Short mmCIF file of C-alpha atoms in Angstrom, two decimals:
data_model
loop_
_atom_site.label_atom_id
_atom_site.label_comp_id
_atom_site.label_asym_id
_atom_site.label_seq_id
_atom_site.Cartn_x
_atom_site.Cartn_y
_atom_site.Cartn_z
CA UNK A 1 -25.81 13.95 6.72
CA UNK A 2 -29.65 12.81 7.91
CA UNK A 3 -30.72 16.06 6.12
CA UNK A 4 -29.18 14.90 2.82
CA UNK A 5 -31.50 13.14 0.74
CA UNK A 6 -30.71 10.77 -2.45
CA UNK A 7 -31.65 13.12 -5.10
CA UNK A 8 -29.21 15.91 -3.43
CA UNK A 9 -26.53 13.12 -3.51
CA UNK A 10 -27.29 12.03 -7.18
CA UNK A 11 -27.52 16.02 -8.15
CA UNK A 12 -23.88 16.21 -7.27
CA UNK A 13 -22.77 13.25 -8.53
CA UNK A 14 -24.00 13.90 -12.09
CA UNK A 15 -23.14 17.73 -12.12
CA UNK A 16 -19.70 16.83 -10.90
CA UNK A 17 -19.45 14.05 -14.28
CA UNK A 18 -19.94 16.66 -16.36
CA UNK A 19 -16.75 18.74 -15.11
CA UNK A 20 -14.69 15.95 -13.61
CA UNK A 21 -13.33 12.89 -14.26
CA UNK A 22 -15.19 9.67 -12.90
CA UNK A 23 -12.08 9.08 -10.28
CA UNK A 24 -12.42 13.10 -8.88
CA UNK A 25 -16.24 12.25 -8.20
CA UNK A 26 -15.44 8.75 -6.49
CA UNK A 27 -12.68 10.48 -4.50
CA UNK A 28 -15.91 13.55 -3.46
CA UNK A 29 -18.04 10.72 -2.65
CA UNK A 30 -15.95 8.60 -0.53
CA UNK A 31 -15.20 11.49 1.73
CA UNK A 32 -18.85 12.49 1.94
CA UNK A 33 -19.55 8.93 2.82
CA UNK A 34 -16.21 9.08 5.59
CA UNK A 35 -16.83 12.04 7.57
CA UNK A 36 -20.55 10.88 7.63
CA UNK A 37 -19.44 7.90 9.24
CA UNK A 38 -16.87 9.65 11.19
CA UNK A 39 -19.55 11.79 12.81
CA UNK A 40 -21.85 8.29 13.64
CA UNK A 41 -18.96 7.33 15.36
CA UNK A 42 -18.39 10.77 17.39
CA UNK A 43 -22.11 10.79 18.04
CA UNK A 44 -22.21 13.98 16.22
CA UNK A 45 -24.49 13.57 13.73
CA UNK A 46 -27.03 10.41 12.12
CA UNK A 47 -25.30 9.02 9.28
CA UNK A 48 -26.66 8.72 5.80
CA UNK A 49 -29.68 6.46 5.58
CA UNK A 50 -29.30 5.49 1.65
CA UNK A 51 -26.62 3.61 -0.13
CA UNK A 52 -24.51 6.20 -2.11
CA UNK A 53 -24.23 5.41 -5.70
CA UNK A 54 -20.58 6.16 -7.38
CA UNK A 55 -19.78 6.78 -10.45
CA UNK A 56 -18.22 3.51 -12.65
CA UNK A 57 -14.72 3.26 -14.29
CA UNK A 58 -12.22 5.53 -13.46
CA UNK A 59 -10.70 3.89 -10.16
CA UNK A 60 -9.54 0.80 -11.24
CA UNK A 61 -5.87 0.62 -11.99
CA UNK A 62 -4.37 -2.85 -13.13
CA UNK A 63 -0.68 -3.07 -12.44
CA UNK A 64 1.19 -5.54 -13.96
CA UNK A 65 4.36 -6.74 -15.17
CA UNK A 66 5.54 -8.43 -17.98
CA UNK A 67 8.41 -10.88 -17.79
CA UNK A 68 10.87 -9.04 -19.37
CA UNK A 69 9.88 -5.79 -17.13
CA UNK A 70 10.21 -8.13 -14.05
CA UNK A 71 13.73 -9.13 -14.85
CA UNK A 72 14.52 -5.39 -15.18
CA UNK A 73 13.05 -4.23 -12.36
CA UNK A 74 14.45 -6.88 -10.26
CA UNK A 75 18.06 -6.29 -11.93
CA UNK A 76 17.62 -2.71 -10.92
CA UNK A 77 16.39 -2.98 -7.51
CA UNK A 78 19.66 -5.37 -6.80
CA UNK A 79 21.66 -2.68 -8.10
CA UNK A 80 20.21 0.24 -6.29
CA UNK A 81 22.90 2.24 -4.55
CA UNK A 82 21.06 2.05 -1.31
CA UNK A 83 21.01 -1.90 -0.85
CA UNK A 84 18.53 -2.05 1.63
CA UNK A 85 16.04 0.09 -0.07
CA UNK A 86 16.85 -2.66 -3.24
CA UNK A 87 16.07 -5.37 -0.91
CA UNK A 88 12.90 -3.67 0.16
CA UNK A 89 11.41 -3.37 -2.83
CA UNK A 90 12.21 -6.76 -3.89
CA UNK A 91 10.91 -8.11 -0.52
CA UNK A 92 7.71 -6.23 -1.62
CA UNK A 93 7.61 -7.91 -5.13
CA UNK A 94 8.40 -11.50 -3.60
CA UNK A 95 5.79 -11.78 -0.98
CA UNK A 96 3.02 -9.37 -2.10
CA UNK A 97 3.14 -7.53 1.28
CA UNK A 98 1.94 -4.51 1.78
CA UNK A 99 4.16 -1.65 1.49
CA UNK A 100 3.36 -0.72 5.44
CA UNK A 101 3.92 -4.27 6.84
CA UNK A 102 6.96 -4.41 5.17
CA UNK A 103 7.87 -1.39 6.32
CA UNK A 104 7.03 -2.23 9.64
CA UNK A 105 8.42 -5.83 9.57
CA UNK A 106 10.30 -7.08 12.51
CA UNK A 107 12.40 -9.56 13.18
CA UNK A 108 10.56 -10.84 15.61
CA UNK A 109 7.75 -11.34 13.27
CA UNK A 110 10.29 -13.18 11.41
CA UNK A 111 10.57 -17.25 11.24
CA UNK A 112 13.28 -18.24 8.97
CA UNK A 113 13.24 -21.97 10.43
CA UNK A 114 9.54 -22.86 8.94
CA UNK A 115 9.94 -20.23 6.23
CA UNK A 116 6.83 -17.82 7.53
CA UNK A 117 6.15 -14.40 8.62
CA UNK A 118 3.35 -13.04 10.78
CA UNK A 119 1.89 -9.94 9.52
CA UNK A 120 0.51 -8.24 13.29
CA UNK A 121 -2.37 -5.61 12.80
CA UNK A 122 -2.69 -5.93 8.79
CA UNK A 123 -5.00 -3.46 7.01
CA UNK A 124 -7.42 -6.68 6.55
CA UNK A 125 -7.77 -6.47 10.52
CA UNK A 126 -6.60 -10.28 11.63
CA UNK A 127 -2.96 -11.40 12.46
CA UNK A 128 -1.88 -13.98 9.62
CA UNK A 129 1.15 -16.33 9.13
CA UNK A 130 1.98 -16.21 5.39
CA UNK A 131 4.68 -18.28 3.93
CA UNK A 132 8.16 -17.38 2.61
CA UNK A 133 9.53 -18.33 -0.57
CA UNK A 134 13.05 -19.24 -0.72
CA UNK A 135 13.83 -16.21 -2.21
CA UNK A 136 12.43 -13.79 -0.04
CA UNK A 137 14.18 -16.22 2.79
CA UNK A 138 17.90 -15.82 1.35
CA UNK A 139 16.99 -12.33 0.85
CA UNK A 140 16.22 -11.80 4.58
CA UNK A 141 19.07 -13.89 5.27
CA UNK A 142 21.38 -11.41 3.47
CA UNK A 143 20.16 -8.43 5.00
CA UNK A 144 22.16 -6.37 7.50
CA UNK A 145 21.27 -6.70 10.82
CA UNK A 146 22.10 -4.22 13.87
CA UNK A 147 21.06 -6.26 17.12
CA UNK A 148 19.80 -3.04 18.95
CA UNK A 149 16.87 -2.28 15.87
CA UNK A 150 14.02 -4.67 15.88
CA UNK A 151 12.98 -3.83 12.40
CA UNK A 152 13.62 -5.81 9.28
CA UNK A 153 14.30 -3.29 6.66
CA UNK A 154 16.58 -0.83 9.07
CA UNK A 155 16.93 2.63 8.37
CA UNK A 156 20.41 4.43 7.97
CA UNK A 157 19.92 6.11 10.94
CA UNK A 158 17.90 3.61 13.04
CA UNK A 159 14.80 2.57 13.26
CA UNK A 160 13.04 1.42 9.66
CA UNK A 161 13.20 2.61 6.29
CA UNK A 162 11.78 5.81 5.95
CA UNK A 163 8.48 6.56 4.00
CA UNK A 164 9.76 9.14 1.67
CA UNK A 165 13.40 7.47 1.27
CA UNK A 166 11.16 4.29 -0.11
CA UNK A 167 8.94 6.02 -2.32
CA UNK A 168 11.63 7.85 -4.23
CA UNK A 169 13.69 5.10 -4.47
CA UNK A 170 10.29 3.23 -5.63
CA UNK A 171 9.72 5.77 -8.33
CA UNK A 172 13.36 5.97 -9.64
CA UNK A 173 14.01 2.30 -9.94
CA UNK A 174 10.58 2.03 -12.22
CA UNK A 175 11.46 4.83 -14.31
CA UNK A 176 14.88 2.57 -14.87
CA UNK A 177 13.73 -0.84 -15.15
CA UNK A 178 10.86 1.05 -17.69
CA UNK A 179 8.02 0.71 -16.51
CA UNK A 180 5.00 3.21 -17.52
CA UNK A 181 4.62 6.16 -15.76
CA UNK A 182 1.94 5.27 -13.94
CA UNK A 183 3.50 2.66 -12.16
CA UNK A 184 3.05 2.94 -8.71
CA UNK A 185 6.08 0.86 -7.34
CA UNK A 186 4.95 0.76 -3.73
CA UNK A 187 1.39 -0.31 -4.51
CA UNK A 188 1.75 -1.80 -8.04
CA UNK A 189 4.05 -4.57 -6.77
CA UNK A 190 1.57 -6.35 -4.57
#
């Protein structure tokens, strides 16, 4: 990366606009800028000594809801065959957790006397305590709980819900409640 100089970095940034869309050359960018840093931090290599410009537009997705979609998607999510996976997703939509602290949620992480849940080792990097609504509260309060898994959102065969299993079931209760396409249920709902 040391050897790279601006112009080289600007060369491929323009020739790849003329082929791809802005989001492909953000995505190109960003992981020239990663394994730069990557090798700083491996002492393999100097990293690159100018900011890197990317390309505008193209990355920016705005997710939203309307009322009416809300009301569906929450209807459909209650109604979801797998009722844990429903209560997941509505959990999500609730609190505006991340899909991997949900995920990862335990009950000891859990305070259902002063209504609050501490998110340990969040993507921001500090512990927090964030409230609970009373929703999210009687929803938590309604969930099954086996003694002998420590996780919130339990898994039919132990442990937590699984990645995949939450994704698809993400996917398939957008495409009922109708939202767009693009929807991304995990991410979208935050």
């Amino acid at each position: 990366p040391a050897e790279l100089s601006p112009f080289e970095v600007d060369r491929l940034r323009l020739t790849m606009l003329k082929t791809y869309k802005p989001g492909t050359v953000v995505a190109v960018l960003g992981l020239l800028v990663r394994l730069a840093s990557f090798g700083v931090k491996r002492r393999v290599c100097e990293g690159i000594k100018f900011p890197v410009e990317f390309p505008k537009g193209g990355t920016v997705k705005t997710e939203s809801m309307s009322d009416v979609q809300m009301r569906a998607y929450l209807k459909t999510a209650a109604a979801c065959e797998n009722s844990v996976i429903g209560a997941f997703l509505t959990f999500e939509l609730l609190t505006g957790m991340r899909f991997g602290e949900v995920r990862n949620l335990t009950w000891s992480a859990v305070d259902l006397h002063h209504n609050a849940i501490h998110i340990r080792n969040p993507k921001s990097g500090s512990d927090q305590f964030i409230p609970l609504n009373a929703e999210a509260g009687d929803l938590l309060r309604r969930l099954p709980r086996d003694p002998d898994n420590p996780f919130v959102f339990q898994g039919s065969k132990g442990g937590r819900v699984g990645h995949a299993t939450a994704f698809r079931y993400g996917r398939a209760i957008a495409q009922a409640a109708g939202l767009p396409s693009g929807f991304r249920p995990n991410h979208g709902l935050r």
